Structures are given as C-alpha cells and as structure tokens.
mmCIF file of C-alpha atoms in Angstrom:
data_model
loop_
_atom_site.group_PDB
_atom_site.id
_atom_site.type_symbol
_atom_site.label_atom_id
_atom_site.label_comp_id
_atom_site.label_asym_id
_atom_site.label_seq_id
_atom_site.Cartn_x
_atom_site.Cartn_y
_atom_site.Cartn_z
ATOM 1 C CA TYR A 1 0.000 0.000 0.000
ATOM 2 C CA ILE A 2 1.328 3.442 -0.977
ATOM 3 C CA THR A 3 0.332 6.227 1.416
ATOM 4 C CA PRO A 4 -1.355 9.410 0.107
ATOM 5 C CA THR A 5 1.785 11.423 0.978
ATOM 6 C CA ALA A 6 3.926 9.058 -1.086
ATOM 7 C CA ILE A 7 1.461 9.233 -3.975
ATOM 8 C CA THR A 8 1.620 13.039 -3.909
ATOM 9 C CA ILE A 9 5.437 13.036 -3.868
ATOM 10 C CA ILE A 10 5.619 10.454 -6.673
ATOM 11 C CA THR A 11 3.086 12.304 -8.853
ATOM 12 C CA LEU A 12 4.863 15.620 -8.361
ATOM 13 C CA SER A 13 8.229 14.021 -9.158
ATOM 14 C CA ILE A 14 6.917 12.483 -12.380
ATOM 15 C CA ILE A 15 5.414 15.816 -13.482
ATOM 16 C CA MET A 16 8.421 17.866 -12.364
ATOM 17 C CA GLY A 17 10.895 15.502 -14.027
ATOM 18 C CA THR A 18 9.156 15.774 -17.390
ATOM 19 C CA ILE A 19 8.706 19.552 -17.148
ATOM 20 C CA LEU A 20 12.346 19.998 -16.100
ATOM 21 C CA THR A 21 13.538 18.032 -19.129
ATOM 22 C CA MET A 22 11.185 19.790 -21.528
ATOM 23 C CA SER A 23 12.127 23.274 -20.354
ATOM 24 C CA SER A 24 15.881 22.926 -19.916
ATOM 25 C CA SER A 25 18.480 24.161 -22.389
ATOM 26 C CA ASN A 26 21.309 22.214 -20.784
ATOM 27 C CA TRP A 27 22.019 18.499 -21.235
ATOM 28 C CA LEU A 28 22.744 17.935 -17.542
ATOM 29 C CA MET A 29 19.443 19.440 -16.420
ATOM 30 C CA ALA A 30 17.562 17.441 -19.057
ATOM 31 C CA TRP A 31 19.291 14.303 -17.798
ATOM 32 C CA ILE A 32 18.438 15.083 -14.168
ATOM 33 C CA GLY A 33 14.781 15.578 -15.159
ATOM 34 C CA LEU A 34 14.659 12.197 -16.902
ATOM 35 C CA GLU A 35 16.326 10.481 -13.915
ATOM 36 C CA LEU A 36 13.887 12.060 -11.463
ATOM 37 C CA ASN A 37 10.993 10.976 -13.664
ATOM 38 C CA MET A 38 12.315 7.414 -13.989
ATOM 39 C CA LEU A 39 12.981 6.950 -10.268
ATOM 40 C CA ALA A 40 9.510 8.254 -9.413
ATOM 41 C CA ILE A 41 7.667 5.868 -11.723
ATOM 42 C CA LEU A 42 9.435 2.718 -10.441
ATOM 43 C CA PRO A 43 7.280 2.371 -7.276
ATOM 44 C CA ILE A 44 4.156 2.826 -9.429
ATOM 45 C CA ILE A 45 5.148 -0.013 -11.775
ATOM 46 C CA SER A 46 6.008 -2.314 -8.855
ATOM 47 C CA LYS A 47 2.825 -1.495 -6.906
ATOM 48 C CA PRO A 48 0.973 -4.758 -7.743
ATOM 49 C CA LYS A 49 2.723 -7.294 -5.505
ATOM 50 C CA THR A 50 3.291 -9.861 -8.227
ATOM 51 C CA THR A 51 6.476 -11.341 -9.648
ATOM 52 C CA ARG A 52 5.354 -10.015 -13.036
ATOM 53 C CA ALA A 53 5.271 -6.429 -11.765
ATOM 54 C CA SER A 54 8.689 -6.761 -10.113
ATOM 55 C CA GLU A 55 10.118 -8.151 -13.330
ATOM 56 C CA ALA A 56 8.567 -5.292 -15.311
ATOM 57 C CA THR A 57 10.041 -2.764 -12.868
ATOM 58 C CA ILE A 58 13.532 -4.211 -13.213
ATOM 59 C CA LYS A 59 13.269 -4.340 -17.010
ATOM 60 C CA TYR A 60 12.086 -0.739 -17.095
ATOM 61 C CA PHE A 61 14.804 0.403 -14.708
ATOM 62 C CA LEU A 62 17.632 -1.327 -16.585
ATOM 63 C CA THR A 63 16.623 -0.081 -20.040
ATOM 64 C CA GLN A 64 16.088 3.486 -18.822
ATOM 65 C CA ALA A 65 19.370 3.419 -16.917
ATOM 66 C CA ILE A 66 21.248 2.232 -20.016
ATOM 67 C CA ALA A 67 19.559 4.936 -22.092
ATOM 68 C CA SER A 68 20.496 7.543 -19.468
ATOM 69 C CA ALA A 69 24.115 6.362 -19.513
ATOM 70 C CA MET A 70 24.168 6.663 -23.319
ATOM 71 C CA MET A 71 22.693 10.137 -23.009
ATOM 72 C CA LEU A 72 25.453 11.185 -20.594
ATOM 73 C CA LEU A 73 28.115 9.632 -22.826
ATOM 74 C CA SER A 74 26.770 11.520 -25.821
ATOM 75 C CA SER A 75 26.447 14.918 -24.149
ATOM 76 C CA THR A 76 29.818 14.572 -22.376
ATOM 77 C CA THR A 77 31.577 13.649 -25.634
ATOM 78 C CA ASN A 78 29.940 16.639 -27.298
ATOM 79 C CA ALA A 79 30.916 18.962 -24.432
ATOM 80 C CA TRP A 80 34.471 17.596 -24.602
ATOM 81 C CA GLN A 81 34.685 18.262 -28.347
ATOM 82 C CA THR A 82 32.877 21.606 -28.504
ATOM 83 C CA GLY A 83 33.033 22.888 -24.912
ATOM 84 C CA ASN A 84 29.282 23.359 -24.930
ATOM 85 C CA TRP A 85 26.530 21.755 -22.840
ATOM 86 C CA ASP A 86 23.728 23.452 -24.756
ATOM 87 C CA ILE A 87 21.046 21.077 -26.094
ATOM 88 C CA LEU A 88 20.762 22.928 -29.394
ATOM 89 C CA GLU A 89 24.552 22.770 -29.920
ATOM 90 C CA LEU A 90 24.821 18.985 -30.296
ATOM 91 C CA LYS A 91 27.060 19.213 -33.359
ATOM 92 C CA ASN A 92 29.241 16.110 -33.015
ATOM 93 C CA LYS A 93 28.159 13.297 -35.407
ATOM 94 C CA PHE A 94 28.968 10.520 -32.913
ATOM 95 C CA SER A 95 27.112 12.368 -30.155
ATOM 96 C CA THR A 96 23.971 12.907 -32.192
ATOM 97 C CA THR A 97 23.815 9.232 -33.215
ATOM 98 C CA ILE A 98 24.265 7.972 -29.642
ATOM 99 C CA MET A 99 21.798 10.568 -28.348
ATOM 100 C CA THR A 100 19.176 9.574 -30.924
ATOM 101 C CA LEU A 101 19.520 5.902 -29.981
ATOM 102 C CA SER A 102 19.305 6.810 -26.307
ATOM 103 C CA LEU A 103 16.115 8.839 -26.816
ATOM 104 C CA MET A 104 14.608 6.075 -28.938
ATOM 105 C CA MET A 105 15.347 3.625 -26.141
ATOM 106 C CA LYS A 106 13.714 5.970 -23.634
ATOM 107 C CA MET A 107 10.518 6.220 -25.685
ATOM 108 C CA GLY A 108 10.548 2.589 -26.807
ATOM 109 C CA ALA A 109 11.038 2.826 -30.568
ATOM 110 C CA ALA A 110 12.563 0.001 -32.650
ATOM 111 C CA PRO A 111 15.312 -1.335 -32.720
ATOM 112 C CA VAL A 112 15.504 -0.714 -28.946
ATOM 113 C CA HIS A 113 11.829 -1.376 -28.209
ATOM 114 C CA PHE A 114 12.114 -4.820 -26.576
ATOM 115 C CA TRP A 115 11.289 -3.621 -23.064
ATOM 116 C CA LEU A 116 7.997 -1.884 -23.891
ATOM 117 C CA PRO A 117 5.588 -4.823 -24.514
ATOM 118 C CA GLU A 118 7.097 -6.741 -21.566
ATOM 119 C CA VAL A 119 6.805 -3.843 -19.127
ATOM 120 C CA LEU A 120 3.233 -3.016 -20.173
ATOM 121 C CA GLN A 121 2.177 -6.640 -19.816
ATOM 122 C CA GLY A 122 3.600 -6.799 -16.308
ATOM 123 C CA THR A 123 1.852 -3.740 -14.939
ATOM 124 C CA THR A 124 -1.659 -2.308 -14.499
ATOM 125 C CA LEU A 125 -3.614 -0.543 -17.252
ATOM 126 C CA GLN A 126 -3.229 2.820 -15.489
ATOM 127 C CA THR A 127 0.547 2.504 -15.409
ATOM 128 C CA ALA A 128 0.546 1.258 -19.005
ATOM 129 C CA LEU A 129 -1.306 4.446 -19.944
ATOM 130 C CA LEU A 130 1.310 6.526 -18.111
ATOM 131 C CA ILE A 131 4.198 4.770 -19.865
ATOM 132 C CA THR A 132 2.697 4.990 -23.360
ATOM 133 C CA THR A 133 1.679 8.664 -23.090
ATOM 134 C CA TRP A 134 3.277 10.876 -20.418
ATOM 135 C CA GLN A 135 6.648 9.088 -20.465
ATOM 136 C CA LYS A 136 7.016 9.805 -24.188
ATOM 137 C CA LEU A 137 6.780 13.590 -23.802
ATOM 138 C CA ALA A 138 10.300 14.275 -22.502
ATOM 139 C CA PRO A 139 12.294 12.144 -24.996
ATOM 140 C CA VAL A 140 10.175 13.321 -27.951
ATOM 141 C CA THR A 141 10.736 16.960 -26.917
ATOM 142 C CA LEU A 142 14.504 16.404 -26.710
ATOM 143 C CA MET A 143 14.475 14.717 -30.117
ATOM 144 C CA TYR A 144 12.508 17.677 -31.484
ATOM 145 C CA MET A 145 15.137 20.048 -30.104
ATOM 146 C CA ILE A 146 18.047 18.236 -31.740
ATOM 147 C CA SER A 147 16.170 17.220 -34.917
ATOM 148 C CA ASN A 148 18.169 19.696 -37.047
ATOM 149 C CA ASN A 149 21.432 17.975 -36.158
ATOM 150 C CA ILE A 150 20.363 14.328 -36.586
ATOM 151 C CA GLN A 151 21.124 12.631 -39.902
ATOM 152 C CA PRO A 152 17.786 12.200 -41.718
ATOM 153 C CA ALA A 153 18.733 8.681 -42.885
ATOM 154 C CA LEU A 154 19.036 7.505 -39.274
ATOM 155 C CA LEU A 155 15.617 8.876 -38.297
ATOM 156 C CA MET A 156 13.874 7.573 -41.395
ATOM 157 C CA SER A 157 15.298 4.064 -41.206
ATOM 158 C CA ALA A 158 14.540 3.854 -37.457
ATOM 159 C CA GLY A 159 11.030 5.142 -38.134
ATOM 160 C CA LEU A 160 10.393 2.611 -40.876
ATOM 161 C CA LEU A 161 11.777 -0.199 -38.700
ATOM 162 C CA SER A 162 9.464 0.846 -35.847
ATOM 163 C CA MET A 163 6.491 0.737 -38.197
ATOM 164 C CA VAL A 164 7.376 -2.771 -39.374
ATOM 165 C CA VAL A 165 8.064 -4.060 -35.846
ATOM 166 C CA GLY A 166 4.918 -2.417 -34.476
ATOM 167 C CA GLY A 167 2.801 -3.892 -37.260
ATOM 168 C CA LEU A 168 4.201 -7.427 -37.230
ATOM 169 C CA GLY A 169 4.450 -7.603 -33.427
ATOM 170 C CA GLY A 170 0.827 -6.613 -32.899
ATOM 171 C CA ILE A 171 -0.669 -9.174 -35.302
ATOM 172 C CA ASN A 172 0.048 -12.224 -33.161
ATOM 173 C CA GLN A 173 -1.086 -10.783 -29.806
ATOM 174 C CA THR A 174 -4.089 -11.798 -27.761
ATOM 175 C CA GLN A 175 -3.168 -9.626 -24.773
ATOM 176 C CA LEU A 176 -4.560 -6.114 -25.182
ATOM 177 C CA ARG A 177 -1.731 -4.399 -23.310
ATOM 178 C CA LYS A 178 0.878 -5.961 -25.586
ATOM 179 C CA THR A 179 -1.209 -5.012 -28.610
ATOM 180 C CA MET A 180 -1.286 -1.429 -27.325
ATOM 181 C CA ALA A 181 2.495 -1.541 -26.822
ATOM 182 C CA TYR A 182 3.051 -2.531 -30.446
ATOM 183 C CA SER A 183 0.532 0.090 -31.504
ATOM 184 C CA SER A 184 2.649 2.613 -29.602
ATOM 185 C CA ILE A 185 5.843 1.418 -31.345
ATOM 186 C CA ASN A 186 4.093 1.680 -34.714
ATOM 187 C CA ASN A 187 2.922 5.241 -34.063
ATOM 188 C CA LEU A 188 6.343 6.274 -32.771
ATOM 189 C CA GLY A 189 7.690 5.036 -36.095
ATOM 190 C CA TRP A 190 5.603 7.642 -37.921
ATOM 191 C CA THR A 191 6.647 10.315 -35.439
ATOM 192 C CA ILE A 192 10.357 9.550 -35.765
ATOM 193 C CA MET A 193 10.280 9.204 -39.552
ATOM 194 C CA ILE A 194 8.629 12.560 -40.126
ATOM 195 C CA MET A 195 10.840 14.195 -37.455
ATOM 196 C CA ALA A 196 13.592 14.264 -40.083
ATOM 197 C CA LEU A 197 11.573 16.403 -42.484
ATOM 198 C CA SER A 198 9.046 18.314 -40.424
ATOM 199 C CA PRO A 199 9.540 18.254 -36.630
ATOM 200 C CA ASN A 200 6.290 20.190 -36.051
ATOM 201 C CA LEU A 201 4.346 17.503 -37.883
ATOM 202 C CA ALA A 202 6.036 14.887 -35.683
ATOM 203 C CA ILE A 203 4.840 16.712 -32.571
ATOM 204 C CA MET A 204 1.313 16.865 -33.987
ATOM 205 C CA ASN A 205 1.467 13.142 -34.758
ATOM 206 C CA ILE A 206 2.484 12.133 -31.220
ATOM 207 C CA THR A 207 -0.072 14.536 -29.703
ATOM 208 C CA ILE A 208 -2.931 13.020 -31.700
ATOM 209 C CA TYR A 209 -1.719 9.525 -30.807
ATOM 210 C CA ILE A 210 -1.717 10.420 -27.089
ATOM 211 C CA ILE A 211 -5.207 11.944 -27.347
ATOM 212 C CA MET A 212 -6.522 8.787 -29.032
ATOM 213 C CA THR A 213 -4.786 6.208 -26.867
ATOM 214 C CA THR A 214 -5.708 7.754 -23.493
ATOM 215 C CA PRO A 215 -9.465 7.018 -23.709
ATOM 216 C CA VAL A 216 -8.733 3.478 -24.956
ATOM 217 C CA PHE A 217 -6.706 2.671 -21.839
ATOM 218 C CA LEU A 218 -9.220 4.378 -19.563
ATOM 219 C CA MET A 219 -12.120 2.409 -21.050
ATOM 220 C CA MET A 220 -10.151 -0.825 -20.847
ATOM 221 C CA LYS A 221 -9.511 -0.094 -17.180
ATOM 222 C CA ASN A 222 -13.163 0.741 -16.592
ATOM 223 C CA THR A 223 -14.391 -2.527 -18.087
ATOM 224 C CA SER A 224 -11.280 -4.432 -16.831
ATOM 225 C CA MET A 225 -10.404 -5.827 -20.257
ATOM 226 C CA LYS A 226 -7.188 -7.791 -20.475
ATOM 227 C CA THR A 227 -7.420 -9.988 -23.578
ATOM 228 C CA LEU A 228 -9.134 -10.030 -26.962
ATOM 229 C CA GLN A 229 -11.468 -12.598 -25.433
ATOM 230 C CA ASN A 230 -12.730 -9.976 -22.961
ATOM 231 C CA LEU A 231 -13.619 -7.651 -25.838
ATOM 232 C CA THR A 232 -16.313 -10.034 -27.034
ATOM 233 C CA THR A 233 -17.909 -10.337 -23.593
ATOM 234 C CA THR A 234 -17.944 -6.679 -22.491
ATOM 235 C CA TRP A 235 -20.419 -5.758 -25.222
ATOM 236 C CA THR A 236 -23.423 -6.847 -23.159
ATOM 237 C CA THR A 237 -22.428 -4.854 -20.062
ATOM 238 C CA SER A 238 -21.118 -1.662 -21.649
ATOM 239 C CA THR A 239 -22.115 -1.210 -25.277
ATOM 240 C CA ALA A 240 -21.125 2.421 -25.817
ATOM 241 C CA MET A 241 -17.663 1.876 -24.371
ATOM 242 C CA THR A 242 -16.901 -1.205 -26.432
ATOM 243 C CA LEU A 243 -18.082 0.577 -29.564
ATOM 244 C CA SER A 244 -15.918 3.589 -28.709
ATOM 245 C CA ILE A 245 -12.881 1.334 -28.353
ATOM 246 C CA ALA A 246 -13.561 -0.124 -31.815
ATOM 247 C CA LEU A 247 -13.830 3.349 -33.378
ATOM 248 C CA LEU A 248 -10.721 4.613 -31.576
ATOM 249 C CA MET A 249 -8.802 1.565 -32.791
ATOM 250 C CA LEU A 250 -9.814 2.314 -36.374
ATOM 251 C CA SER A 251 -8.805 5.926 -35.839
ATOM 252 C CA THR A 252 -5.388 4.969 -34.431
ATOM 253 C CA SER A 253 -4.816 2.750 -37.459
ATOM 254 C CA GLY A 254 -5.092 5.826 -39.667
ATOM 255 C CA LEU A 255 -8.251 4.871 -41.511
ATOM 256 C CA PRO A 256 -10.145 7.753 -43.154
ATOM 257 C CA PRO A 257 -12.462 9.507 -42.190
ATOM 258 C CA PHE A 258 -11.120 9.244 -38.616
ATOM 259 C CA THR A 259 -8.755 11.753 -36.991
ATOM 260 C CA GLY A 260 -5.790 9.354 -37.075
ATOM 261 C CA PHE A 261 -5.771 9.593 -40.866
ATOM 262 C CA MET A 262 -4.791 13.275 -40.858
ATOM 263 C CA PRO A 263 -1.222 13.096 -39.440
ATOM 264 C CA LYS A 264 -0.445 10.096 -41.652
ATOM 265 C CA MET A 265 -1.741 11.844 -44.746
ATOM 266 C CA LEU A 266 0.264 14.986 -43.943
ATOM 267 C CA ALA A 267 3.364 12.863 -43.303
ATOM 268 C CA LEU A 268 2.993 11.081 -46.644
ATOM 269 C CA ASN A 269 2.377 14.416 -48.345
ATOM 270 C CA GLU A 270 5.620 15.738 -46.847
ATOM 271 C CA LEU A 271 7.547 12.635 -47.969
ATOM 272 C CA ILE A 272 6.263 12.926 -51.525
ATOM 273 C CA THR A 273 6.995 16.676 -51.611
ATOM 274 C CA GLN A 274 10.606 15.840 -50.664
ATOM 275 C CA LYS A 275 10.744 13.306 -53.549
ATOM 276 C CA LEU A 276 10.926 10.353 -51.149
ATOM 277 C CA THR A 277 8.252 8.351 -52.954
ATOM 278 C CA THR A 278 9.840 4.958 -52.182
ATOM 279 C CA LEU A 279 9.809 5.705 -48.466
ATOM 280 C CA ALA A 280 6.207 6.897 -48.695
ATOM 281 C CA THR A 281 5.214 3.645 -50.436
ATOM 282 C CA LEU A 282 6.994 1.549 -47.795
ATOM 283 C CA ALA A 283 5.267 3.560 -45.059
ATOM 284 C CA ILE A 284 1.870 2.840 -46.628
ATOM 285 C CA MET A 285 2.718 -0.865 -46.887
ATOM 286 C CA THR A 286 3.681 -1.086 -43.204
ATOM 287 C CA SER A 287 0.553 0.868 -42.334
ATOM 288 C CA LEU A 288 -1.445 -1.945 -43.959
ATOM 289 C CA ILE A 289 0.266 -4.520 -41.711
ATOM 290 C CA SER A 290 -0.742 -2.634 -38.583
ATOM 291 C CA LEU A 291 -4.231 -2.037 -39.977
ATOM 292 C CA LEU A 292 -4.656 -5.805 -39.828
ATOM 293 C CA PHE A 293 -4.584 -6.058 -36.036
ATOM 294 C CA TYR A 294 -6.569 -2.866 -35.480
ATOM 295 C CA LEU A 295 -9.240 -4.182 -37.828
ATOM 296 C CA ARG A 296 -9.214 -7.513 -36.032
ATOM 297 C CA ILE A 297 -10.058 -5.796 -32.741
ATOM 298 C CA ALA A 298 -12.833 -3.784 -34.398
ATOM 299 C CA TYR A 299 -14.093 -6.920 -36.129
ATOM 300 C CA LEU A 300 -14.175 -8.903 -32.880
ATOM 301 C CA ILE A 301 -16.224 -6.151 -31.289
ATOM 302 C CA MET A 302 -18.610 -5.590 -34.188
ATOM 303 C CA MET A 303 -19.144 -9.131 -35.439
ATOM 304 C CA LEU A 304 -19.002 -11.375 -32.420
ATOM 305 C CA THR A 305 -21.641 -9.376 -30.621
ATOM 306 C CA PRO A 306 -25.303 -10.353 -30.526
#
C-alpha cells in the first residue's frame, strides 16, 4: 500500500521531471529531469505485488538506466569536443547518433523497443497508460530540439523499422496491453520518420496519438479488459464503451475519415513533396500490416456481438 503522501510526492516528481527536461536548455538538467521521472515511476510499476510487476520494474529500470548512460556519454563527448553543454549545440556526429539511440530507447522505438511490450504486460492498465503517453513527452521533446542535427537517414530508417516491428508484433497478440504496446511502437515510427523532415508535424502526430490512446486505456480499465477474449464479452455490459474502443482503434490505425488519418496523410504528403516516394510507399505498406490487427479488434467487437 502506498500512502497518500507518497502518492503526492511520486506524482509531483513524475510531473516535475518531465517539465524539467522539456524546459531545460542544458544536457545535464535534461538528464536530471529524466532520472527524477524514472525513479519516481518505479514504485508505481512495482505497486501490484506480483512477480510479473517486479520483473517489469527491473526491465524498465535497466533499459532506462542504459539509455540515461548513453545520453550522458553523448552529451559529455559533445561537451568535450565543442566545450558546450547546450542542447541545441549537439554538433558532433557521434554524439547525435548515440543521443538519438538513447532517446529512442527511452521512448521505446525500434530497434531498442524490446522492453515496452514486456513492461506493459507486467503492470496495471493505469501505469501502461502513463508509460505509453506521459513518459514519451520528454524524450520526444529532446528529439525535437536536436532534430536539425540528426542525420535524416538515421531517423527515417529507425522510423520505418518501428512501423514494421509495431505492425508485425501486434498481429500475433491476444493480450490487449501488448497489442497497445506494439501500436505505440508503430505510431512512434511515424513520429520519428517525419521528425527528419518536419519536426512540427512529428509533434502533432504524437499529440494526436496520445489523445486517441488515453481514452482506450481508460475504457479498458473501466471494463477491466485484459485480452481479446474480454472484448467479445464486455459488449453486453457496456455497449457504448466497447463501440468507442472499436472506433478509436480504427482511428489509431489511420483509416479515413477518422482523426488518425490526418497526421499520416500529412506525413505522406511531406515525404512525396521531398521526392521520397519509395519511403512513402513503404510507409503505406507497413501501415497496412498494422491495420490488420486494429481491424481484427474492431471486427471482434462488431461481429461477435449479438
């Protein structure tokens, strides 16, 4: 049991950590913010007294600690080369590459995404919501700030890989939290890919994803859904909610006329404007893979209901 005082301290630390990172212009302060945030969320992940939750906490801690170490390595190397700790002055090629990988690890994008589905599966739906939404803000903001200095090829290939991994990983899942984790990886792929060309569009993309995924988690918590099997049985007790989940899933997949289609369309438009038609085509193809598991959820809700 966590006391109300502890809950207040933890909540404030999580909020303060993220705000500190987002508002700092110095690598050390950004790092301190991320550390504060990470240390505060550990007791929340390990709150259910199960071996699963403990395992998830350790996995989360280790991956975030490694990412933090890479972040320090990168910023220190850059400071050593240029004598500057400023976030916007990350000019060293080696530093930017390591920093990008570190931030991708923090937010859970492929190829360093392995922890995300495992951690989400081991924790409660509320915590899963926190990890897939709030915990992405700080690393995405840092990536936005250094987006001018990152090699576009790195961002685009990582983005495309995230889309593929997110799509293929989600197809075989029966656990809703793991499905949501892969959905998160898939959406981060779009965010990272377009970050290379239009950082503002990337921010819009992640914002819309957060707005769409929050109600899904909240409704899952409300109806205590855990697996795809549960989806078919909740219809009788809460019709409107189950229907909303189906529509939100279709929206997240980027199907017109839903909201989720807009950022994807704008991203593809940007890619084609920059003469990156091959990349745009590949992005559409991977989008079809992920559409498969979103559609399956919607289908299970719509068809298997009386």
